[in-house]
């Protein structure tokens, strides 16, 4: 039997046995003290017995005034004002002499009360008795009466005013107790019938079950909550976005490398080596391994050439391209690094077999050496889509963005010219947010430059349109989170994550 069951059984037994020879338990608290059992166990036993008709019960609230520690000392020694009065000799005493007899705080109280009672004159020179004699230390008398009569407040004949002043002086406090009075109930028996909760093998073998009473099933009892894992909001939104891409016929790119070389992250994207984004203030470079092991050498050569002197009708940047710079390992700063690898491998395929158009997407983590604030972390997730086909135009890009974002619930888009080293033209994407009542920036896009695509070896007439956005932004908007640290990192409230609703992108605007 569990410990709590055992305690309750003992308490039940005590109550039933007592009622066998007594008419009533008038005070369950006193009863608990008498039988030396925990008052809570007795109360629980009474409730349970009452539930089965063994006893009738009545709930009683008992309010008792108790002396505080300070009150108790005054009850023994008299009030401080009385002590002060008695310390004044008939000829009077200087205040300094008088004060020596008391500690600081009780002197203050005593002095105030004695003055209030008009017992004492506090003169300039001397403190003197104002009356010859105080025959009753009222405070002490009241305290003794309260102490002796531990009875209900309502029957204590002390005036409200006195109670108020004693309470105010913190000499007494009210104790509220809930207790039961208990009598035999309609199903009273001196012993509670044992009911079985489980049918056991022994009961079956011995046939005891035939004479046993079984506890009824409580069909209203709630089951124990089951432990379960849950998806983080970012994962829920990622799943929805992934479904949108899949519905639009996009295939997922492999994103399983957080560590990338500067070459694929920047150089392949025609991002010049002096570009501020390539500074360690913006990018996390790795110490170990500090450089990449291998790069496709002939392609590296073509990239170097396009940076230095151009080609394919481009003038290039006209600077000295350094291999060491391209070799540096970093934590990828955007998923466009994934796209550049993918497009390069597509170009390799197209050297062997005819070029086939492709639609790709990726959703994964990127890193930036940024000051962390309520909307920025040093790591976040990017969503990126690209389409690679012959003869694509800016109109195709706008069309596919309108299709994609309308599936996210944003059908009213605006575009603003922008600059990326790897796209031309480039456009920032703004969407009208109904909740905010204004246009908000939702992504960046463009057509990859020939300086990026042609060195890879893609056919001349193949264009690539692409766009990117963060996963955190729509997630924070969808889940009403305004501090990114509540969404990501060690401060995230797991309870909140568990309670988060499922993600229903786009439905509210339909
Ligand atoms: N890489 C860009 C960024 O990090 C997004 C982008 C992707 C822009 C593809 C144009 C084309 O913001």
Coordinates of C-alpha atoms and ligand atoms in Angstrom, one line a residue:
X1 CA 0.0 0.0 0.0
X2 CA 1.3 3.4 -0.8
X3 CA 2.3 5.6 2.2
X4 CA -0.6 8.0 1.6
X5 CA -3.1 5.2 1.4
X6 CA -1.8 3.8 4.6
X7 CA -2.1 7.1 6.4
X8 CA -5.6 7.6 5.2
X9 CA -6.7 4.1 6.2
X10 CA -5.3 4.7 9.7
X11 CA -7.1 8.0 9.9
X12 CA -10.3 6.5 8.7
X13 CA -10.0 3.8 11.2
X14 CA -9.6 6.3 14.0
X15 CA -12.7 8.3 13.0
X16 CA -14.9 5.2 12.6
X17 CA -13.8 3.7 15.9
X18 CA -14.4 6.9 17.8
X19 CA -17.9 7.2 16.5
X20 CA -18.6 3.7 17.6
X21 CA -18.8 4.9 21.3
X22 CA -19.3 8.6 20.8
X23 CA -22.1 10.7 19.4
X24 CA -20.0 13.2 17.6
X25 CA -16.5 14.5 16.8
X26 CA -17.1 18.2 17.5
X27 CA -13.7 19.5 16.3
X28 CA -11.7 17.4 13.8
X29 CA -8.6 19.4 14.6
X30 CA -8.7 18.7 18.3
X31 CA -9.6 15.1 17.5
X32 CA -6.5 14.8 15.3
X33 CA -4.3 16.2 18.1
X34 CA -6.0 13.8 20.5
X35 CA -5.3 10.7 18.4
X36 CA -1.9 12.1 17.4
X37 CA -2.6 12.0 13.6
X38 CA -1.9 14.6 11.0
X39 CA -4.9 16.9 10.7
X40 CA -4.8 16.8 6.9
X41 CA -5.0 13.0 6.9
X42 CA -8.0 13.2 9.3
X43 CA -9.7 15.8 7.0
X44 CA -9.1 13.6 3.9
X45 CA -10.4 10.6 5.8
X46 CA -13.5 12.4 6.8
X47 CA -14.1 13.6 3.2
X48 CA -13.6 10.1 1.8
X49 CA -15.9 8.5 4.5
X50 CA -18.5 11.1 3.8
X51 CA -18.4 10.3 0.1
X52 CA -19.4 6.7 0.9
X53 CA -22.0 7.6 3.5
X54 CA -20.1 6.3 6.5
X55 CA -20.2 9.7 8.2
X56 CA -22.1 13.0 8.0
X57 CA -19.9 16.1 8.2
X58 CA -20.3 19.8 8.8
X59 CA -17.6 22.3 7.8
X60 CA -16.9 24.9 10.4
X61 CA -14.6 27.9 10.2
X62 CA -13.0 28.9 13.5
X63 CA -11.4 32.2 13.9
X64 CA -9.2 32.6 17.0
X65 CA -7.1 35.5 18.2
X66 CA -3.6 34.5 19.0
X67 CA -0.9 36.5 20.8
X68 CA 2.2 37.4 18.7
X69 CA 5.6 36.9 20.2
X70 CA 5.6 40.5 21.4
X71 CA 2.1 40.1 22.8
X72 CA 3.2 37.1 24.7
X73 CA 6.0 39.0 26.5
X74 CA 3.7 41.8 27.4
X75 CA 1.2 39.3 28.8
X76 CA 3.9 38.1 31.2
X77 CA 5.7 41.3 32.0
X78 CA 3.0 44.0 31.5
X79 CA 2.8 46.5 28.7
X80 CA 5.8 48.7 28.1
X81 CA 3.9 51.8 29.0
X82 CA 3.1 50.3 32.4
X83 CA 6.7 49.4 32.8
X84 CA 7.6 52.9 32.0
X85 CA 5.1 54.4 34.4
X86 CA 6.4 52.1 37.2
X87 CA 10.0 53.2 36.5
X88 CA 9.2 56.8 37.3
X89 CA 9.9 57.6 41.0
X90 CA 7.5 60.1 42.8
X91 CA 10.0 62.9 42.5
X92 CA 10.4 62.4 38.8
X93 CA 13.4 61.4 36.7
X94 CA 15.4 62.8 33.8
X95 CA 14.6 61.5 30.4
X96 CA 18.2 60.2 30.0
X97 CA 18.0 58.2 33.2
X98 CA 14.6 56.8 32.2
X99 CA 15.8 55.9 28.8
X100 CA 18.6 53.8 30.2
X101 CA 16.1 51.4 31.7
X102 CA 14.7 50.4 28.3
X103 CA 16.0 49.3 24.9
X104 CA 15.5 51.8 22.2
X105 CA 12.4 50.4 20.4
X106 CA 10.4 49.6 23.5
X107 CA 11.2 53.0 25.0
X108 CA 9.7 54.7 21.9
X109 CA 6.5 52.6 22.1
X110 CA 6.3 53.0 25.9
X111 CA 6.8 56.8 25.7
X112 CA 4.1 57.2 23.0
X113 CA 1.5 55.0 24.8
X114 CA 2.1 56.5 28.3
X115 CA 1.7 60.0 26.8
X116 CA -1.4 59.0 25.0
X117 CA -2.9 57.5 28.2
X118 CA -2.0 60.8 30.0
X119 CA -0.2 58.9 32.7
X120 CA 3.1 60.8 32.4
X121 CA 4.3 64.3 31.8
X122 CA 7.4 64.7 29.6
X123 CA 8.7 68.0 31.0
X124 CA 11.8 69.8 29.7
X125 CA 13.9 68.8 32.8
X126 CA 12.0 65.9 34.3
X127 CA 9.6 63.2 33.5
X128 CA 7.0 63.0 36.2
X129 CA 3.9 60.9 36.9
X130 CA 0.7 62.7 36.0
X131 CA -1.5 60.4 38.1
X132 CA -0.5 58.7 41.3
X133 CA -1.5 55.3 40.4
X134 CA -2.6 53.2 37.4
X135 CA -4.7 50.4 38.8
X136 CA -5.2 48.4 35.6
X137 CA -2.7 47.7 32.8
X138 CA -5.4 47.4 30.2
X139 CA -3.2 46.0 27.5
X140 CA -1.9 43.2 29.7
X141 CA -5.3 42.4 31.0
X142 CA -6.7 42.1 27.4
X143 CA -3.8 40.0 26.3
X144 CA -4.2 37.6 29.3
X145 CA -7.9 37.3 28.5
X146 CA -7.2 36.5 24.9
X147 CA -4.5 34.0 25.8
X148 CA -6.7 32.2 28.3
X149 CA -9.8 32.0 26.2
X150 CA -9.0 30.2 23.1
X151 CA -12.5 30.5 21.8
X152 CA -14.2 31.6 18.7
X153 CA -13.9 35.3 17.9
X154 CA -17.6 35.9 18.0
X155 CA -18.0 34.8 21.6
X156 CA -15.0 36.8 22.9
X157 CA -16.4 39.8 24.7
X158 CA -13.7 42.3 23.9
X159 CA -14.7 45.5 22.1
X160 CA -13.9 46.0 18.4
X161 CA -11.9 49.0 19.3
X162 CA -9.6 47.2 21.7
X163 CA -9.1 44.4 19.1
X164 CA -8.3 47.0 16.5
X165 CA -5.7 48.7 18.7
X166 CA -4.0 45.4 19.7
X167 CA -3.9 44.3 16.1
X168 CA -2.5 47.6 15.0
X169 CA 0.2 47.3 17.7
X170 CA 0.9 43.8 16.3
X171 CA 0.2 42.2 19.7
X172 CA -2.4 39.8 18.4
X173 CA -3.2 38.1 15.1
X174 CA -6.2 36.3 13.7
X175 CA -5.9 32.6 13.0
X176 CA -8.5 31.1 10.7
X177 CA -9.0 27.3 10.8
X178 CA -11.3 25.1 8.8
X179 CA -12.5 22.0 10.6
X180 CA -15.3 19.5 10.6
X181 CA -17.8 18.2 13.1
X182 CA -18.6 14.6 12.3
X183 CA -21.4 12.2 13.1
X184 CA -22.4 8.7 11.9
X185 CA -23.7 8.6 8.4
X186 CA -26.4 6.4 6.9
X187 CA -23.9 3.7 5.9
X188 CA -22.0 3.9 9.2
X189 CA -20.0 0.8 10.1
X190 CA -17.1 0.6 12.6
X191 CA -14.8 -0.6 9.9
X192 CA -14.6 0.5 6.3
X193 CA -15.2 -2.3 3.9
X194 CA -12.2 -3.1 1.9
X195 CA -12.8 -2.8 -1.8
X196 CA -10.4 -4.4 -4.3
X197 CA -9.1 -2.2 -7.0
X198 CA -7.6 -4.9 -9.2
X199 CA -8.5 -8.4 -10.1
X200 CA -5.4 -10.5 -9.4
X201 CA -4.2 -13.9 -10.3
X202 CA -4.5 -15.0 -6.7
X203 CA -8.1 -13.9 -6.4
X204 CA -8.9 -16.0 -9.5
X205 CA -7.1 -19.1 -8.3
X206 CA -8.6 -19.0 -4.9
X207 CA -12.1 -17.9 -6.2
X208 CA -12.0 -15.1 -3.6
X209 CA -13.2 -12.7 -6.3
X210 CA -16.7 -14.2 -6.0
X211 CA -17.2 -12.7 -2.5
X212 CA -15.2 -9.6 -3.0
X213 CA -16.4 -6.1 -3.6
X214 CA -14.6 -4.2 -6.3
X215 CA -14.0 -0.5 -6.5
X216 CA -16.2 1.1 -9.2
X217 CA -14.5 2.5 -12.2
X218 CA -14.3 6.2 -12.2
X219 CA -15.0 7.0 -15.8
X220 CA -14.6 10.7 -15.2
X221 CA -11.1 10.4 -13.9
X222 CA -8.6 12.2 -16.1
X223 CA -5.7 10.2 -17.4
X224 CA -2.2 11.1 -16.5
X225 CA -0.9 13.7 -19.0
X226 CA 1.5 11.9 -21.4
X227 CA 4.9 13.2 -21.9
X228 CA 5.6 14.2 -25.5
X229 CA 8.1 15.9 -27.6
X230 CA 7.1 18.8 -29.9
X231 CA 8.2 20.7 -32.9
X232 CA 9.9 24.1 -32.4
X233 CA 8.0 26.9 -34.2
X234 CA 10.8 27.3 -36.6
X235 CA 10.5 23.7 -37.6
X236 CA 6.7 24.0 -38.0
X237 CA 7.1 27.0 -40.3
X238 CA 10.0 25.3 -42.1
X239 CA 7.8 22.2 -42.8
X240 CA 5.0 24.5 -44.3
X241 CA 7.5 26.3 -46.5
X242 CA 9.0 23.0 -47.6
X243 CA 5.6 21.8 -48.6
X244 CA 5.0 25.0 -50.6
X245 CA 8.2 24.5 -52.5
X246 CA 7.4 20.8 -53.1
X247 CA 3.9 21.7 -54.3
X248 CA 5.5 24.2 -56.8
X249 CA 7.8 21.4 -58.1
X250 CA 11.1 22.5 -56.4
X251 CA 13.7 19.9 -55.2
X252 CA 15.7 20.4 -52.0
X253 CA 19.4 21.1 -52.2
X254 CA 21.8 19.4 -49.9
X255 CA 22.6 22.0 -47.1
X256 CA 24.5 19.8 -44.7
X257 CA 27.7 21.9 -44.5
X258 CA 27.8 24.8 -42.1
X259 CA 31.5 25.2 -42.8
X260 CA 32.2 26.5 -46.3
X261 CA 35.1 27.9 -48.1
X262 CA 35.2 31.6 -49.0
X263 CA 35.4 30.4 -52.6
X264 CA 31.9 29.0 -52.7
X265 CA 30.4 31.5 -50.3
X266 CA 31.9 34.6 -52.0
X267 CA 34.2 34.2 -55.0
X268 CA 32.0 31.9 -57.0
X269 CA 29.3 34.5 -56.5
X270 CA 31.5 37.2 -58.1
X271 CA 31.8 38.9 -54.8
X272 CA 35.1 40.8 -54.8
X273 CA 37.7 39.9 -52.2
X274 CA 37.7 43.5 -50.8
X275 CA 33.9 43.4 -50.3
X276 CA 33.0 44.6 -46.7
X277 CA 30.9 41.4 -46.1
X278 CA 34.1 39.4 -46.4
X279 CA 35.5 41.2 -43.4
X280 CA 35.9 39.3 -40.1
X281 CA 33.5 41.9 -38.6
X282 CA 30.7 40.4 -40.7
X283 CA 31.9 36.8 -41.2
X284 CA 33.0 34.1 -38.8
X285 CA 36.3 32.6 -40.1
X286 CA 37.5 29.3 -38.8
X287 CA 40.8 28.8 -37.1
X288 CA 40.7 25.0 -37.5
X289 CA 40.6 24.0 -40.3
X290 CA 41.6 27.5 -41.5
X291 CA 41.6 26.6 -45.2
X292 CA 39.7 24.4 -47.5
X293 CA 41.3 21.1 -48.8
X294 CA 40.3 21.2 -52.4
X295 CA 38.6 23.3 -55.0
X296 CA 37.9 22.5 -58.7
X297 CA 41.1 24.0 -60.1
X298 CA 40.0 24.8 -63.7
X299 CA 36.9 26.5 -62.4
X300 CA 39.0 28.4 -59.8
X301 CA 41.1 29.6 -62.7
X302 CA 38.0 30.9 -64.6
X303 CA 36.7 32.6 -61.5
X304 CA 40.0 34.3 -60.9
X305 CA 40.0 35.5 -64.4
X306 CA 36.5 36.9 -64.3
X307 CA 37.3 38.8 -61.1
X308 CA 40.6 40.2 -62.4
X309 CA 40.0 41.0 -66.0
X310 CA 36.4 39.9 -66.8
X311 CA 35.3 38.1 -70.0
X312 CA 32.0 37.2 -71.5
X313 CA 31.5 40.9 -72.2
X314 CA 32.3 41.9 -68.6
X315 CA 35.2 44.1 -67.6
X316 CA 35.7 42.3 -64.2
X317 CA 36.9 44.2 -61.1
X318 CA 40.4 44.7 -62.2
X319 CA 42.3 43.7 -59.0
X320 CA 44.7 41.0 -58.0
X321 CA 42.6 38.0 -57.0
X322 CA 44.3 36.0 -54.2
X323 CA 43.9 32.3 -53.8
X324 CA 44.6 32.4 -50.1
X325 CA 41.6 34.6 -49.7
X326 CA 39.4 32.1 -51.5
X327 CA 40.8 29.1 -49.5
X328 CA 39.8 30.6 -46.1
X329 CA 37.2 28.5 -44.2
X330 CA 34.2 30.2 -42.8
X331 CA 30.7 29.5 -41.4
X332 CA 28.5 30.1 -44.5
X333 CA 26.9 33.6 -44.4
X334 CA 24.1 32.7 -46.7
X335 CA 22.5 29.7 -48.4
X336 CA 23.5 31.2 -51.7
X337 CA 26.7 29.3 -51.1
X338 CA 24.6 26.1 -51.4
X339 CA 23.1 27.4 -54.6
X340 CA 26.5 28.2 -56.1
X341 CA 27.7 24.6 -55.5
X342 CA 24.4 23.3 -56.9
X343 CA 24.6 25.4 -60.1
X344 CA 28.3 24.4 -60.6
X345 CA 27.4 20.7 -60.4
X346 CA 24.4 21.4 -62.8
X347 CA 26.9 23.0 -65.2
X348 CA 29.1 19.9 -65.0
X349 CA 26.2 17.7 -65.8
X350 CA 25.2 19.8 -68.8
X351 CA 28.7 19.2 -70.3
X352 CA 27.8 15.5 -70.6
X353 CA 24.1 15.5 -71.3
X354 CA 21.7 18.1 -72.7
X355 CA 20.8 20.9 -70.2
X356 CA 17.6 20.3 -68.3
X357 CA 15.8 23.1 -66.5
X358 CA 15.7 22.8 -62.7
X359 CA 13.9 24.3 -59.7
X360 CA 15.7 24.1 -56.4
X361 CA 15.2 25.3 -52.8
X362 CA 17.0 25.1 -49.5
X363 CA 16.1 26.0 -45.9
X364 CA 18.9 25.9 -43.4
X365 CA 21.2 27.7 -41.0
X366 CA 23.6 30.6 -41.8
X367 CA 25.9 32.6 -39.6
X368 CA 26.9 36.3 -39.4
X369 CA 29.2 38.1 -37.0
X370 CA 26.5 40.6 -36.0
X371 CA 25.7 42.5 -32.9
X372 CA 23.0 40.6 -31.2
X373 CA 19.7 42.4 -30.4
X374 CA 16.0 41.7 -30.2
X375 CA 15.7 40.9 -33.9
X376 CA 19.2 39.7 -34.7
X377 CA 21.2 36.7 -33.7
X378 CA 24.6 35.6 -34.9
X379 CA 22.9 32.5 -36.5
X380 CA 19.6 32.3 -38.3
X381 CA 17.9 30.3 -41.1
X382 CA 17.6 31.3 -44.7
X383 CA 15.0 30.1 -47.2
X384 CA 16.2 30.2 -50.8
X385 CA 14.6 29.3 -54.1
X386 CA 16.1 29.3 -57.6
X387 CA 15.0 28.4 -61.1
X388 CA 17.4 27.6 -63.8
X389 CA 16.2 27.6 -67.4
X390 CA 16.7 29.0 -70.9
X391 CA 15.4 32.5 -71.6
X392 CA 14.1 33.4 -68.1
X393 CA 13.3 37.1 -67.6
X394 CA 12.7 39.5 -64.7
X395 CA 9.0 39.0 -65.5
X396 CA 9.4 35.3 -64.7
X397 CA 11.0 36.2 -61.4
X398 CA 8.2 38.6 -60.5
X399 CA 5.7 35.9 -61.5
X400 CA 7.2 33.1 -59.4
X401 CA 7.6 35.4 -56.4
X402 CA 3.9 36.4 -56.6
X403 CA 3.0 32.7 -56.8
X404 CA 5.3 31.8 -53.9
X405 CA 4.4 34.6 -51.5
X406 CA 0.6 34.3 -52.2
X407 CA 0.9 30.8 -50.9
X408 CA 2.4 32.4 -47.7
X409 CA -0.7 34.6 -47.5
X410 CA 0.9 37.7 -49.1
X411 CA -0.6 38.6 -52.4
X412 CA 0.2 42.2 -52.6
X413 CA 3.9 42.6 -53.4
X414 CA 6.1 45.6 -54.3
X415 CA 9.6 45.5 -55.6
X416 CA 12.5 47.9 -55.0
X417 CA 15.7 47.9 -57.0
X418 CA 18.6 46.7 -54.9
X419 CA 22.2 45.6 -55.2
X420 CA 23.8 42.2 -54.7
X421 CA 27.3 41.4 -56.1
X422 CA 25.9 38.2 -57.7
X423 CA 22.6 39.4 -59.2
X424 CA 21.6 41.9 -61.8
X425 CA 19.0 43.2 -61.7
X426 CA 18.3 42.8 -58.0
X427 CA 15.1 43.5 -56.1
X428 CA 14.1 43.8 -52.5
X429 CA 10.6 42.3 -52.0
X430 CA 8.0 44.0 -49.9
X431 CA 4.7 42.5 -48.9
X432 CA 1.6 44.1 -47.5
X433 CA 1.1 42.8 -44.0
X434 CA -2.6 43.0 -43.0
X435 CA -1.9 42.8 -39.3
X436 CA 0.7 45.6 -39.3
X437 CA -1.3 47.6 -41.9
X438 CA 1.8 48.4 -44.0
X439 CA 4.4 47.0 -46.4
X440 CA 7.2 45.0 -44.7
X441 CA 10.4 43.8 -46.3
X442 CA 10.1 40.1 -46.8
X443 CA 13.1 39.1 -49.0
X444 CA 15.7 39.8 -51.6
X445 CA 15.9 38.5 -55.1
X446 CA 17.5 38.8 -58.5
X447 CA 18.9 37.2 -61.7
X448 CA 22.3 35.7 -61.2
X449 CA 25.0 37.5 -63.2
X450 CA 26.6 36.0 -66.2
X451 CA 29.9 36.6 -64.4
X452 CA 28.7 34.0 -61.9
X453 CA 27.0 31.5 -64.3
X454 CA 29.3 31.5 -67.4
X455 CA 32.6 30.5 -65.5
X456 CA 30.6 27.6 -64.1
X457 CA 30.1 26.3 -67.6
X458 CA 26.3 26.8 -67.9
X459 CA 25.1 27.3 -71.5
X460 CA 25.1 31.0 -72.6
X461 CA 21.3 31.3 -72.9
X462 CA 20.6 29.8 -69.5
X463 CA 19.4 32.3 -66.8
X464 CA 18.9 31.7 -63.1
X465 CA 16.3 33.6 -61.1
X466 CA 16.6 33.4 -57.4
X467 CA 15.3 34.8 -54.1
X468 CA 16.0 34.4 -50.4
X469 CA 14.4 35.3 -47.1
X470 CA 14.9 34.5 -43.4
X471 CA 12.9 31.8 -41.7
X472 CA 12.8 33.7 -38.4
X473 CA 11.0 36.8 -39.7
X474 CA 7.8 35.0 -40.9
X475 CA 7.9 32.7 -37.8
X476 CA 8.1 35.7 -35.4
X477 CA 5.2 37.4 -37.3
X478 CA 3.1 34.2 -37.4
X479 CA 3.6 33.4 -33.7
X480 CA 3.5 36.9 -32.4
X481 CA 7.1 36.7 -30.9
X482 CA 8.8 40.1 -30.8
X483 CA 12.1 39.1 -29.3
X484 CA 14.2 36.6 -31.2
X485 CA 15.7 35.4 -28.0
X486 CA 12.3 34.0 -27.1
X487 CA 12.4 32.0 -30.3
X488 CA 15.9 30.7 -30.5
X489 CA 18.7 29.9 -28.0
X490 CA 18.9 29.0 -24.3
X491 CA 16.3 31.4 -23.0
X492 CA 13.5 29.7 -25.0
X493 CA 10.6 28.7 -22.7
X494 CA 10.0 24.9 -23.4
X495 CA 6.6 25.1 -21.9
X496 CA 5.6 27.7 -24.5
X497 CA 7.1 25.6 -27.3
X498 CA 4.9 22.7 -26.2
X499 CA 1.7 24.9 -26.2
X500 CA 2.4 26.5 -29.5
X501 CA -0.4 26.0 -32.0
X502 CA 0.2 24.2 -35.3
X503 CA 1.3 26.4 -38.2
X504 CA -1.3 27.4 -40.8
X505 CA 0.5 29.6 -43.2
X506 CA -1.5 31.6 -45.7
X507 CA -4.9 30.4 -44.6
X508 CA -6.0 33.6 -42.7
X509 CA -5.7 35.7 -45.8
X510 CA -7.8 33.4 -48.0
Ligands
LIG1 N1 21.8 35.8 -50.4 C1 20.9 36.8 -50.2 C2 20.9 37.3 -48.8 O1 21.6 36.7 -48.0 C3 19.5 36.5 -50.6 C4 19.4 36.3 -52.1 C5 19.3 35.0 -52.6 C6 19.4 37.3 -53.0 C7 19.2 34.8 -54.0 C8 19.3 37.1 -54.4 C9 19.2 35.9 -54.8 O2 20.2 38.1 -48.4

